[in-house]
PDB file of C-alpha atoms in Angstrom:
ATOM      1  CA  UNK A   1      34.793-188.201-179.356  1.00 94.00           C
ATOM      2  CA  UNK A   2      35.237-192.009-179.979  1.00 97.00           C
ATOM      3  CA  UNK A   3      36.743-192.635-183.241  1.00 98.00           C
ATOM      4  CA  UNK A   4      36.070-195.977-185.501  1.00 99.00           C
ATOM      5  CA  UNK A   5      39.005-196.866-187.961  1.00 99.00           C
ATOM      6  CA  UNK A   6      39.057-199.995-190.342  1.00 99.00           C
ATOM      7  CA  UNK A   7      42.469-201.279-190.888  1.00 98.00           C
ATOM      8  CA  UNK A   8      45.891-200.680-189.326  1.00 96.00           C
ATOM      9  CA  UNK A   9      48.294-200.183-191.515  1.00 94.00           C
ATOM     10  CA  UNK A  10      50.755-196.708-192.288  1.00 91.00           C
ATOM     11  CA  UNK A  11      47.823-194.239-192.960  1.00 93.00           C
ATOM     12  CA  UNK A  12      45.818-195.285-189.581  1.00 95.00           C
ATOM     13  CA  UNK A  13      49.429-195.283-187.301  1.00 93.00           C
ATOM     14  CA  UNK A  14      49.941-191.768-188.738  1.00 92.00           C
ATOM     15  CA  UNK A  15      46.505-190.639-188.336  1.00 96.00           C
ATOM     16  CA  UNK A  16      46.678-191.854-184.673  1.00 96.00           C
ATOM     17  CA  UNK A  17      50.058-190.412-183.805  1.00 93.00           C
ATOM     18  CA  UNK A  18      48.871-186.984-185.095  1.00 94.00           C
ATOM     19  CA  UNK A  19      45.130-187.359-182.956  1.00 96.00           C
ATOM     20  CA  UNK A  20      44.829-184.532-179.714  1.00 95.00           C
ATOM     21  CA  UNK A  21      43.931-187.194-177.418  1.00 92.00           C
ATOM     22  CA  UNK A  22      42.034-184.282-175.394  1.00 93.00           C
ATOM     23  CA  UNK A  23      39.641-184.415-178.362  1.00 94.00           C
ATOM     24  CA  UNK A  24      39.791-188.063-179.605  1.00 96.00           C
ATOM     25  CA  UNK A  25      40.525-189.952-176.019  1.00 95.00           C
ATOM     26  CA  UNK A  26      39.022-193.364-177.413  1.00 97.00           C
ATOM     27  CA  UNK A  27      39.682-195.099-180.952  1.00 98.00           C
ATOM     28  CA  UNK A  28      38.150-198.442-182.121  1.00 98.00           C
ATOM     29  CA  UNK A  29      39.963-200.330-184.681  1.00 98.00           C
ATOM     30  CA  UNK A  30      38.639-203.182-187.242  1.00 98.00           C
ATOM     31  CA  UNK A  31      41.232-205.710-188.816  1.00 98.00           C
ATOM     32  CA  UNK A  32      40.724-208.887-190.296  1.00 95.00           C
ATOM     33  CA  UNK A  33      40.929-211.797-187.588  1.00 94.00           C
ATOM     34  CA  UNK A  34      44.376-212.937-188.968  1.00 92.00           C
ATOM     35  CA  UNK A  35      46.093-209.550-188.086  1.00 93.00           C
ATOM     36  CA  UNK A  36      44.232-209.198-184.700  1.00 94.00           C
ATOM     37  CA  UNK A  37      47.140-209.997-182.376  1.00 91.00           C
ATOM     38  CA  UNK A  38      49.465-208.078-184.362  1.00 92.00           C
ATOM     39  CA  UNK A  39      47.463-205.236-184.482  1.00 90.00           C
ATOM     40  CA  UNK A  40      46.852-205.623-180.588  1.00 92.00           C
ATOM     41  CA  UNK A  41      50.669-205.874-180.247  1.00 89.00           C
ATOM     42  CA  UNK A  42      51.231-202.516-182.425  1.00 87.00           C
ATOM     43  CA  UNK A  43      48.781-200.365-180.082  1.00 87.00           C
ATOM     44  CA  UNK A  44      50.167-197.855-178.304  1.00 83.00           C
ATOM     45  CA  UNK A  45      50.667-198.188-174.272  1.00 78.00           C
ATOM     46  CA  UNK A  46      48.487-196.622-172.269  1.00 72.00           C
ATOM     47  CA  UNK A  47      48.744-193.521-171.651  1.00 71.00           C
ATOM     48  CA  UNK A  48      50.801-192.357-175.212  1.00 76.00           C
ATOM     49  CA  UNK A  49      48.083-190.882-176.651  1.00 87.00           C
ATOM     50  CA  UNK A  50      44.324-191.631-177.504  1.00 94.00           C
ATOM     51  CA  UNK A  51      43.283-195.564-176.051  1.00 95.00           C
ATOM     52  CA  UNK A  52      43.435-197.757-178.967  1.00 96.00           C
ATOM     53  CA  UNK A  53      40.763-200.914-178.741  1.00 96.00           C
ATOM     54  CA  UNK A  54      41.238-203.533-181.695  1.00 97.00           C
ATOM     55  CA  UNK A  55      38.606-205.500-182.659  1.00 98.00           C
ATOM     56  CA  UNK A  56      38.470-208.467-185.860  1.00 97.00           C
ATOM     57  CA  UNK A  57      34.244-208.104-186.673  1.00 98.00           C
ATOM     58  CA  UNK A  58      32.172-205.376-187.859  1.00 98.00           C
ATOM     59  CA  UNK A  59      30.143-206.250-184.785  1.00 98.00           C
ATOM     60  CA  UNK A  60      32.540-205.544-182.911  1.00 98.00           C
ATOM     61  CA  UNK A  61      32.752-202.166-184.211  1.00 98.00           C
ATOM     62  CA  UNK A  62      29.391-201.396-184.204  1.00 97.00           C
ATOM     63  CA  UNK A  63      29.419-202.330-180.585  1.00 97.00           C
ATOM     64  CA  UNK A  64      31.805-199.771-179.820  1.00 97.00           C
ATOM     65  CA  UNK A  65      29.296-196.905-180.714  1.00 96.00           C
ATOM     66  CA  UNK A  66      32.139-194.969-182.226  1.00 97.00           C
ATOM     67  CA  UNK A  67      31.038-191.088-183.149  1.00 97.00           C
ATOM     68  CA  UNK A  68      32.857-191.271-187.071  1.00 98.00           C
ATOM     69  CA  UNK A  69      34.189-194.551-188.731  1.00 99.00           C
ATOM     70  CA  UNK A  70      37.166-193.605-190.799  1.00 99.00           C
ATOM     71  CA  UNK A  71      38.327-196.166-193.975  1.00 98.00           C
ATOM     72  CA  UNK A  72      41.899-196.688-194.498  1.00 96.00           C
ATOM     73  CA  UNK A  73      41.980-200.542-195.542  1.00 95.00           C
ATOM     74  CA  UNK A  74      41.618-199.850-199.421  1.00 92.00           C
ATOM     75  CA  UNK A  75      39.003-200.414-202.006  1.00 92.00           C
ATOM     76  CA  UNK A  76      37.219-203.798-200.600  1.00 94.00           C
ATOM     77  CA  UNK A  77      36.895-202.414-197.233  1.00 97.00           C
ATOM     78  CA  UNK A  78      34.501-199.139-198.402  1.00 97.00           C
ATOM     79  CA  UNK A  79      32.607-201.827-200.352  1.00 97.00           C
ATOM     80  CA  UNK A  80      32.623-204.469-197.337  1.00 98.00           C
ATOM     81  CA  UNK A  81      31.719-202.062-194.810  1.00 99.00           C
ATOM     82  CA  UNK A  82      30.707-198.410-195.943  1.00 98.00           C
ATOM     83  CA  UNK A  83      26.742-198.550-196.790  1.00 99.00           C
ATOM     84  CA  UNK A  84      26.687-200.808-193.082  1.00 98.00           C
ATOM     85  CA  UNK A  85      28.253-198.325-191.334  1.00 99.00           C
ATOM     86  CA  UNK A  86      25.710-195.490-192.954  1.00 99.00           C
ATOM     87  CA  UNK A  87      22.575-197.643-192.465  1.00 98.00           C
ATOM     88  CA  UNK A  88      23.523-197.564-188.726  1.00 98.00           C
ATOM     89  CA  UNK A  89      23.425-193.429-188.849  1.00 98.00           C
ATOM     90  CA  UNK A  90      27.230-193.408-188.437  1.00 98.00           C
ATOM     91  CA  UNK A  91      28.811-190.408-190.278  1.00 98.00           C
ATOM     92  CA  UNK A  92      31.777-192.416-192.712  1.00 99.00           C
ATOM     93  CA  UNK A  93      34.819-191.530-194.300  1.00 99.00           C
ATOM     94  CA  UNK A  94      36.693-193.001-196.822  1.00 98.00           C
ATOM     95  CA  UNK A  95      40.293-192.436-197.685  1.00 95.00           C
ATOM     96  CA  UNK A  96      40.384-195.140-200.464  1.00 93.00           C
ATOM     97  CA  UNK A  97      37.957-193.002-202.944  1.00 93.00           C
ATOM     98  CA  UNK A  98      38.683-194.313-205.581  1.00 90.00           C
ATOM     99  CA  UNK A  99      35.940-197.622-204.420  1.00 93.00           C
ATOM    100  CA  UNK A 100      33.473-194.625-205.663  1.00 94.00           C
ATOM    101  CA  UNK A 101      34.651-195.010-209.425  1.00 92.00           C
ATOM    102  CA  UNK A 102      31.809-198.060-209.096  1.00 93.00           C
ATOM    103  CA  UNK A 103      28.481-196.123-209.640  1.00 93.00           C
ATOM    104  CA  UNK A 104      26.538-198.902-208.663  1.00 97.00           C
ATOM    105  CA  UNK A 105      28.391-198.721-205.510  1.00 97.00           C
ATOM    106  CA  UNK A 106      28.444-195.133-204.913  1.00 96.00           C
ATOM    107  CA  UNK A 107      24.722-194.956-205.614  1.00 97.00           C
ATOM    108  CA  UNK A 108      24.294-198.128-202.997  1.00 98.00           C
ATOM    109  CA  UNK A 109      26.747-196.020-200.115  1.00 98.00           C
ATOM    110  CA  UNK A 110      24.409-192.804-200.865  1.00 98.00           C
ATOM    111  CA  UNK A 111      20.985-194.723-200.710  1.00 99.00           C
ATOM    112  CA  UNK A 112      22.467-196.212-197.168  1.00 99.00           C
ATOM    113  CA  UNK A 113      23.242-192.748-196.046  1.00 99.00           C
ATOM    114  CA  UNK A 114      19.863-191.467-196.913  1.00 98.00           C
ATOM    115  CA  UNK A 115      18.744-194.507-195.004  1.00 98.00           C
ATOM    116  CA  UNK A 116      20.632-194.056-192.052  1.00 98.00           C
ATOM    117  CA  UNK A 117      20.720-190.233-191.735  1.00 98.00           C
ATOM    118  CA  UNK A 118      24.511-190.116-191.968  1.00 98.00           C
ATOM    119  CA  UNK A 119      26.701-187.840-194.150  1.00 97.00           C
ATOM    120  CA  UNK A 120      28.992-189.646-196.326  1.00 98.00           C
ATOM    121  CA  UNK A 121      32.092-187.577-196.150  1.00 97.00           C
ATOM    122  CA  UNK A 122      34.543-187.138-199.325  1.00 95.00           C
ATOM    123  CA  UNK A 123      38.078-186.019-197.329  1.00 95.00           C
ATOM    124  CA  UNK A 124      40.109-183.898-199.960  1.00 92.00           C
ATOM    125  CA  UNK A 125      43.304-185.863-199.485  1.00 89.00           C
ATOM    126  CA  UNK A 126      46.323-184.894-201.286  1.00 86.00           C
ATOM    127  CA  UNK A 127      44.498-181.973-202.753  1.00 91.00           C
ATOM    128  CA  UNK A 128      43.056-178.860-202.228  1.00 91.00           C
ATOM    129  CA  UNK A 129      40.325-176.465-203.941  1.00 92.00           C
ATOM    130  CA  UNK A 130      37.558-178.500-204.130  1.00 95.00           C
ATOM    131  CA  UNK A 131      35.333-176.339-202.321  1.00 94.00           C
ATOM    132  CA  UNK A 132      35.590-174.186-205.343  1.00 96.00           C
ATOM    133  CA  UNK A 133      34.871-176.804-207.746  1.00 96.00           C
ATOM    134  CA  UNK A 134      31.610-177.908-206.193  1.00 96.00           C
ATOM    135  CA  UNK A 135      30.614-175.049-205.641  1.00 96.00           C
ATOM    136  CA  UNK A 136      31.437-174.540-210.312  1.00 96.00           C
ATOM    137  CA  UNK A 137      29.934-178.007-210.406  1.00 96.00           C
ATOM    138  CA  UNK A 138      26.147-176.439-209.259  1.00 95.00           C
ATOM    139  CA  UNK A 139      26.253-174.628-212.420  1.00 91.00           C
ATOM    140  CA  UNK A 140      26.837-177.338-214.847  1.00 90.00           C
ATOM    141  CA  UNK A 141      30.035-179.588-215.535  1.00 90.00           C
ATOM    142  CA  UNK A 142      32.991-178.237-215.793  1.00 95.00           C
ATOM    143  CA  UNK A 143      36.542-179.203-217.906  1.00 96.00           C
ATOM    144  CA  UNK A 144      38.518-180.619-215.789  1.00 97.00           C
ATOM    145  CA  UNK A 145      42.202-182.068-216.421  1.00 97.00           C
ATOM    146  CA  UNK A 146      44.446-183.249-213.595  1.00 97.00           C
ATOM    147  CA  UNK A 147      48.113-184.862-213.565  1.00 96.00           C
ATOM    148  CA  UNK A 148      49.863-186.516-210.923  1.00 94.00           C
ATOM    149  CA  UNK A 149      53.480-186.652-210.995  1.00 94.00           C
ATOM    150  CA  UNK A 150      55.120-189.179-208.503  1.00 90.00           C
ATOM    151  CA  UNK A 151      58.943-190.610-207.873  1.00 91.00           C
ATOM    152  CA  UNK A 152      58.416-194.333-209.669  1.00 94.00           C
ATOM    153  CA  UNK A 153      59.035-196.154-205.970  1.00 90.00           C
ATOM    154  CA  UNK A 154      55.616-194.528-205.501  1.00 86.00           C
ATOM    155  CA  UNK A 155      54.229-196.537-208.237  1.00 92.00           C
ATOM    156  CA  UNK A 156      55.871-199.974-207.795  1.00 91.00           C
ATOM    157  CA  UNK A 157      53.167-202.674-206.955  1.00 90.00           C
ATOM    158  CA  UNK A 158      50.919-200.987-209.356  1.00 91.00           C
ATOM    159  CA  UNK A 159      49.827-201.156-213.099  1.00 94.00           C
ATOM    160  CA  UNK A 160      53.075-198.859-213.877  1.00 95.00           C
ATOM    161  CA  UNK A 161      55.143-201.895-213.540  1.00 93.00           C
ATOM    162  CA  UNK A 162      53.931-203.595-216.087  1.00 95.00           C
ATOM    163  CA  UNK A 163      53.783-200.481-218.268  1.00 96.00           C
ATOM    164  CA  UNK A 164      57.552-199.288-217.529  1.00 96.00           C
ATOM    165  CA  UNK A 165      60.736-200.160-216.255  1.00 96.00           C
ATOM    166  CA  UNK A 166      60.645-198.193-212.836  1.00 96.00           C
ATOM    167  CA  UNK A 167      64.133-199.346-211.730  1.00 95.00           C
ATOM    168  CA  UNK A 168      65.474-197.973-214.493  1.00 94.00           C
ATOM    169  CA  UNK A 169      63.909-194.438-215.433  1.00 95.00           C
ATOM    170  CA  UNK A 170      65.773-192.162-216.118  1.00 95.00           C
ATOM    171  CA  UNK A 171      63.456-188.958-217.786  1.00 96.00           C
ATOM    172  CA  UNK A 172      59.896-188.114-216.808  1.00 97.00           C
ATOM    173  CA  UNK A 173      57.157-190.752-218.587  1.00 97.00           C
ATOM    174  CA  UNK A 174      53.757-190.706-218.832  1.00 97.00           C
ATOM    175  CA  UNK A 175      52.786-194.280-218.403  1.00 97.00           C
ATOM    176  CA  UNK A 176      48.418-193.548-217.848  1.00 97.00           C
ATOM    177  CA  UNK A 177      46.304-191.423-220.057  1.00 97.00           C
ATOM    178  CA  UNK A 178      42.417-191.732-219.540  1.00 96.00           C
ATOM    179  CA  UNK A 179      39.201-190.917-217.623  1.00 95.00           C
ATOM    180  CA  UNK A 180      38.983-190.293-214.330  1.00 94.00           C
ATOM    181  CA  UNK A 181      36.933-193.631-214.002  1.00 91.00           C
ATOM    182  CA  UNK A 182      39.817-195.458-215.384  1.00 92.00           C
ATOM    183  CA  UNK A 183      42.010-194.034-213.564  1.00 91.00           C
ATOM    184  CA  UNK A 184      40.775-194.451-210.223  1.00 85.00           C
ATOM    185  CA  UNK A 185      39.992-198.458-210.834  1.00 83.00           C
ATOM    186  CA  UNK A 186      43.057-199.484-212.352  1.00 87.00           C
ATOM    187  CA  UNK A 187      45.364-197.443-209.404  1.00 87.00           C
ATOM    188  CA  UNK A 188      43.250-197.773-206.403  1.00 79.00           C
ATOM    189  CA  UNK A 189      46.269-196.853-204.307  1.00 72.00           C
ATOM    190  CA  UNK A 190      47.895-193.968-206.097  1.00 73.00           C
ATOM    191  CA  UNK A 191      44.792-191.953-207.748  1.00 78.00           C
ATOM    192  CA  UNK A 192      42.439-191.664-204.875  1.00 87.00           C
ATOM    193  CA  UNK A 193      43.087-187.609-205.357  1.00 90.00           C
ATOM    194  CA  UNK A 194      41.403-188.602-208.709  1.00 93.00           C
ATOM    195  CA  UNK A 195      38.510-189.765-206.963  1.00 94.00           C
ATOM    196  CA  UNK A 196      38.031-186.586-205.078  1.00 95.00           C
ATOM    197  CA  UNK A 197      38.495-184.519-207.761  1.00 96.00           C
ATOM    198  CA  UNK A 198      35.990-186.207-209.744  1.00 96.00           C
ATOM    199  CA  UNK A 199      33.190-186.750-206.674  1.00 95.00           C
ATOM    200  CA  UNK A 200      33.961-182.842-206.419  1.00 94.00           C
ATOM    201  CA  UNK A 201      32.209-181.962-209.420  1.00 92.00           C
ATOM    202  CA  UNK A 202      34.922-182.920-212.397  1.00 84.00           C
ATOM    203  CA  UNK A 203      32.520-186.287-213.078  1.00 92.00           C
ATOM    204  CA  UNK A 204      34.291-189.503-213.815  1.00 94.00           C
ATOM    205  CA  UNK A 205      34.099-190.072-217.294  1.00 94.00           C
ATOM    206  CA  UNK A 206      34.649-186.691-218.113  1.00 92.00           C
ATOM    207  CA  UNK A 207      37.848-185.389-216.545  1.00 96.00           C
ATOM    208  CA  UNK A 208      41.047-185.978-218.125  1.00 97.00           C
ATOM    209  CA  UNK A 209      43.989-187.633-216.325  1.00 97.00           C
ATOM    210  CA  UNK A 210      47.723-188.071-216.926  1.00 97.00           C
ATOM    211  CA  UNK A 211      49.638-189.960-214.323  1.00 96.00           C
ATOM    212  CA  UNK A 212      53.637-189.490-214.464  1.00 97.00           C
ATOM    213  CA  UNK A 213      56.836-191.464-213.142  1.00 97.00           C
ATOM    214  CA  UNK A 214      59.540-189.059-212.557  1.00 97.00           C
ATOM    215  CA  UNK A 215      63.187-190.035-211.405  1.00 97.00           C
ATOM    216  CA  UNK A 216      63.745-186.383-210.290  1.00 95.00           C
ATOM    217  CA  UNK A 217      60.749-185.859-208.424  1.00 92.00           C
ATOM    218  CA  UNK A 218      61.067-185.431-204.524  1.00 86.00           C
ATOM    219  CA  UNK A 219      57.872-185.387-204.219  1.00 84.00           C
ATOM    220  CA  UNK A 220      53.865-186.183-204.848  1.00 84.00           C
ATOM    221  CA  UNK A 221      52.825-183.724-207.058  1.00 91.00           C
ATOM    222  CA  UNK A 222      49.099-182.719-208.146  1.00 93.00           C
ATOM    223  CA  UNK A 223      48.210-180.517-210.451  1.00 96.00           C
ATOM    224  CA  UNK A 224      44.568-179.534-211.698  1.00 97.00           C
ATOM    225  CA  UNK A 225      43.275-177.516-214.150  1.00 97.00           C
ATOM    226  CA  UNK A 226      38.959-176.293-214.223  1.00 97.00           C
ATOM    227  CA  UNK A 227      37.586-174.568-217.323  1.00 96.00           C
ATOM    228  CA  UNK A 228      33.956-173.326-216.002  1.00 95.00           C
ATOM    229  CA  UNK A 229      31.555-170.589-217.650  1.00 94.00           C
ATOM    230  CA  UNK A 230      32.154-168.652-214.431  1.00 94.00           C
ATOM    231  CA  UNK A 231      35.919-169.219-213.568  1.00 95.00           C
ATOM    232  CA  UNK A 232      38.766-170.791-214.974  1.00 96.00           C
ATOM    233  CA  UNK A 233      41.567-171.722-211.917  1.00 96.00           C
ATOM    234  CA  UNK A 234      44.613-174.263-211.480  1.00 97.00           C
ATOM    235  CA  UNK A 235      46.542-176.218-208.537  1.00 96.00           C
ATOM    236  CA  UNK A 236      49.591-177.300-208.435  1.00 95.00           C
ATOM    237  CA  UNK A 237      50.503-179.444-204.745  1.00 93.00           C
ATOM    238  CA  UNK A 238      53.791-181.100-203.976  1.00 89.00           C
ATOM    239  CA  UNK A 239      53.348-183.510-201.254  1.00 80.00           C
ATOM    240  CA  UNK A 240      55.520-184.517-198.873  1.00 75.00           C
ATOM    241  CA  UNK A 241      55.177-188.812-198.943  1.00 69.00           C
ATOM    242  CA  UNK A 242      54.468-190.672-195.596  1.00 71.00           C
ATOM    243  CA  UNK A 243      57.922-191.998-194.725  1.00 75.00           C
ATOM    244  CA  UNK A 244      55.972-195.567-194.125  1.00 72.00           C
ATOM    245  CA  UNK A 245      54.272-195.566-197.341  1.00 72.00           C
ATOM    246  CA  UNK A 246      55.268-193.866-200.143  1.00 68.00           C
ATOM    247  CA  UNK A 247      52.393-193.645-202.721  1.00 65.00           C
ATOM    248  CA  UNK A 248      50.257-191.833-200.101  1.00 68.00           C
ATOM    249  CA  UNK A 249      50.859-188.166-199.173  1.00 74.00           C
ATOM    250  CA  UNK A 250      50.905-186.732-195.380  1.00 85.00           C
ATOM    251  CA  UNK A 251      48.278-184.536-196.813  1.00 90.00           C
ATOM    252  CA  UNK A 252      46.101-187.431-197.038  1.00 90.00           C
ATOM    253  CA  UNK A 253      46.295-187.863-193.196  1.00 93.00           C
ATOM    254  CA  UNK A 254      45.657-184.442-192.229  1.00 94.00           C
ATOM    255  CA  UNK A 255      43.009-184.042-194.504  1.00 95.00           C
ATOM    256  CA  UNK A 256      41.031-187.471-192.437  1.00 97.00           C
ATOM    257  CA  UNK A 257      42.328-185.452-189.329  1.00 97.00           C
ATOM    258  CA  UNK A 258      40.606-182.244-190.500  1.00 96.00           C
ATOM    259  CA  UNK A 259      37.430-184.255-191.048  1.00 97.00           C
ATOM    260  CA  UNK A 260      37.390-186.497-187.848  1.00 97.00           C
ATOM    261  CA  UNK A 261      37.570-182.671-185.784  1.00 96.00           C
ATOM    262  CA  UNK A 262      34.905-181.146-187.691  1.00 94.00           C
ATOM    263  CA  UNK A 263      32.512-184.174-186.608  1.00 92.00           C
ATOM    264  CA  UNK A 264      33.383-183.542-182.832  1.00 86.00           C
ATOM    265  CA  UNK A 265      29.746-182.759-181.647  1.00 81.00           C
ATOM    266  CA  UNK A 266      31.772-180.925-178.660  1.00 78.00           C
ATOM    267  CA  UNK A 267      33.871-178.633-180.530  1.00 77.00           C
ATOM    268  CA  UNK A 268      33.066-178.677-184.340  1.00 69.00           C
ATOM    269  CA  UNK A 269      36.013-176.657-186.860  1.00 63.00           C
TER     270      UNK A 269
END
C-alpha cells in the first residue's frame, strides 16, 4: 500500500518508524515549500524502512496516487486539504480532530466524502471505547463527561499558560471547564481525544470536559464517563507521551497505524 501523509513533524517520524515496510513499502509526504529540503534531508536512507518521497503541493500528492492520506499537520491542514483529498475518492484520516469542532467544516469534509466515495475515518487516538459509544449513540444521545489530566510541560504553548503558572505548579488544577466544542477549538493540540469522543456519539455541545495540569502526573491521562438508557460505562487511559512531543500520546500513533492497516486492500485487520 502507498501511504499519503501531510506534514513531517514528531507524530509522522513516529508513525513512519513504527510502519511494516512489507505492508507500507511507499509513503508520500506533503510539507509546505519552506520545509521541503529539510524534510528531504530528514527522510530515511534507503533501504531503513518504507521509501519516503517528499513533495511541497497538494498536486504533488495527488500525483502520487497514494491508497490513504493521513493528517498530522494540525487544524489548518484538515481544513486546507481534507474535503480535496475526499472529492478525489481518497479514504482520509485526520489526527488533528479537533478541525471537526467547525460544523460548517465537518458538514463540508462529509458532503466531499459523499462526493468522492471515500470514508472519512475518525482514528480513536489516545482513547479507547468508542466503538461502544457509537454504537449507545444510535439510540439517542448519551451523557457524556470526560477529563484529561496531563504533566503542565504538556500544556505549555497553549491557552493554560495564560490561565496558570505552569513552571510553578505545585497541586493538581483545573485550568478548562466547558463543552466539548470549546474545548476542542481553544486546545487544538491537546484535546483532539475530545474530538473523538464527541464525533463518537458524545455531541459537541453536549459533553462535559475538564482539562487538568498535574505536577505529579507521569503521564497523559483520559478518563470518560457515558450515562445511556442502555448502559452506563467509564475509561480511565494513562498514556505514555511521545518522547518528541509531549502533549501527544504514543497511543495517538498506533491508533493512525491501526487505521492505515485496516485500509490495506491486500490484507485488511
Amino acid at each position: 500500500m502507498h501511504l499519503g501523509l501531510i506534514g513531517y513533524g514528531s507524530i509522522a517520524h513516529s508513525l513512519i518508524g513504527m510502519l511494516p515496510a512489507d505492508r507500507v513499502p511507499r509513503v508520500t509526504v506533503l510539507v509546505r515549500p519552506a520545509s521541503l529540503d529539510k524534510a528531504k534531508h530528514d527522510a530515511p536512507p534507503t533501504g531503513s524502512g518504507p521509501a519516503v518521497q517528499v513533495v511541497s503541493t497538494l498536486e504533488g500528492l495527488l500525483a502520487a496516487r497514494t491508497g490513504v492520506v493521513v493528517e498530522c499537520a494540525g487544524h489548518a491542514a484538515v481544513a486546507r486539504f481534507g474535503a480535496d483529498i475526499l472529492r478525489r475518492g481518497i479514504p482520509f484520516i485526520p489526527a488533528s480532530l479537533g478541525a471537526l469542532a467547525d460544523a460548517d467544516l465537518h458538514e463540508n469534509m462529509l458532503q466531499a466524502a459523499r462526493t468522492g466515495g471515500a470514508r472519512l475515518t475518525i482514528p480513536a487516538g489516545a482513547i479507547g471505547g468508542l466503538d461502544l459509544l457509537q454504537a449507545l449513540a444510535l439510540n439517542g444521545p448519551p451523557r457524556v463527561t470526560y477529563r484529561g489530566i496531563k504533566p503542565p510541560a504538556a500544556w505549555k504553548g497553549s491557552p493554560a499558560d495564560a490561565i496558570v503558572d505552569l513552571d510553578a505548579l505545585a497541586t493538581r488544577t483545573v485550568f478548562f471547564s466547558g463543552t466539548g466544542r470549546e474545548a476542542a477549538s481553544a486546545y487544538p493540540k491537546n484535546a483532539n481525544v475530545v474530538a473523538a469522543i464527541a464525533l463518537s456519539g458524545g455531541g459537541f455541545d453536549h459533553m462535559k470536559v475538564e482539562l487538568v495540569a498535574d505536577p505529579e502526573a507521569r503521564a497523559n491521562s483520559h478518563s470518560y464517563e457515558v450515562i445511556s438508557p442502555i448502559c452506563t460505562y467509564t475509561i480511565e487511559i494513562a498514556n505514555s507521551p511521545n518522547p518528541a512531543n509531549p502533549r501527544t500520546s504514543m497511543t495517538t500513533v498506533a491508533s493512525l497505524l491501526l487505521e492505515i492497516l485496516r485500509h490495506d486492500p491486500q490484507e485488511p485487520l
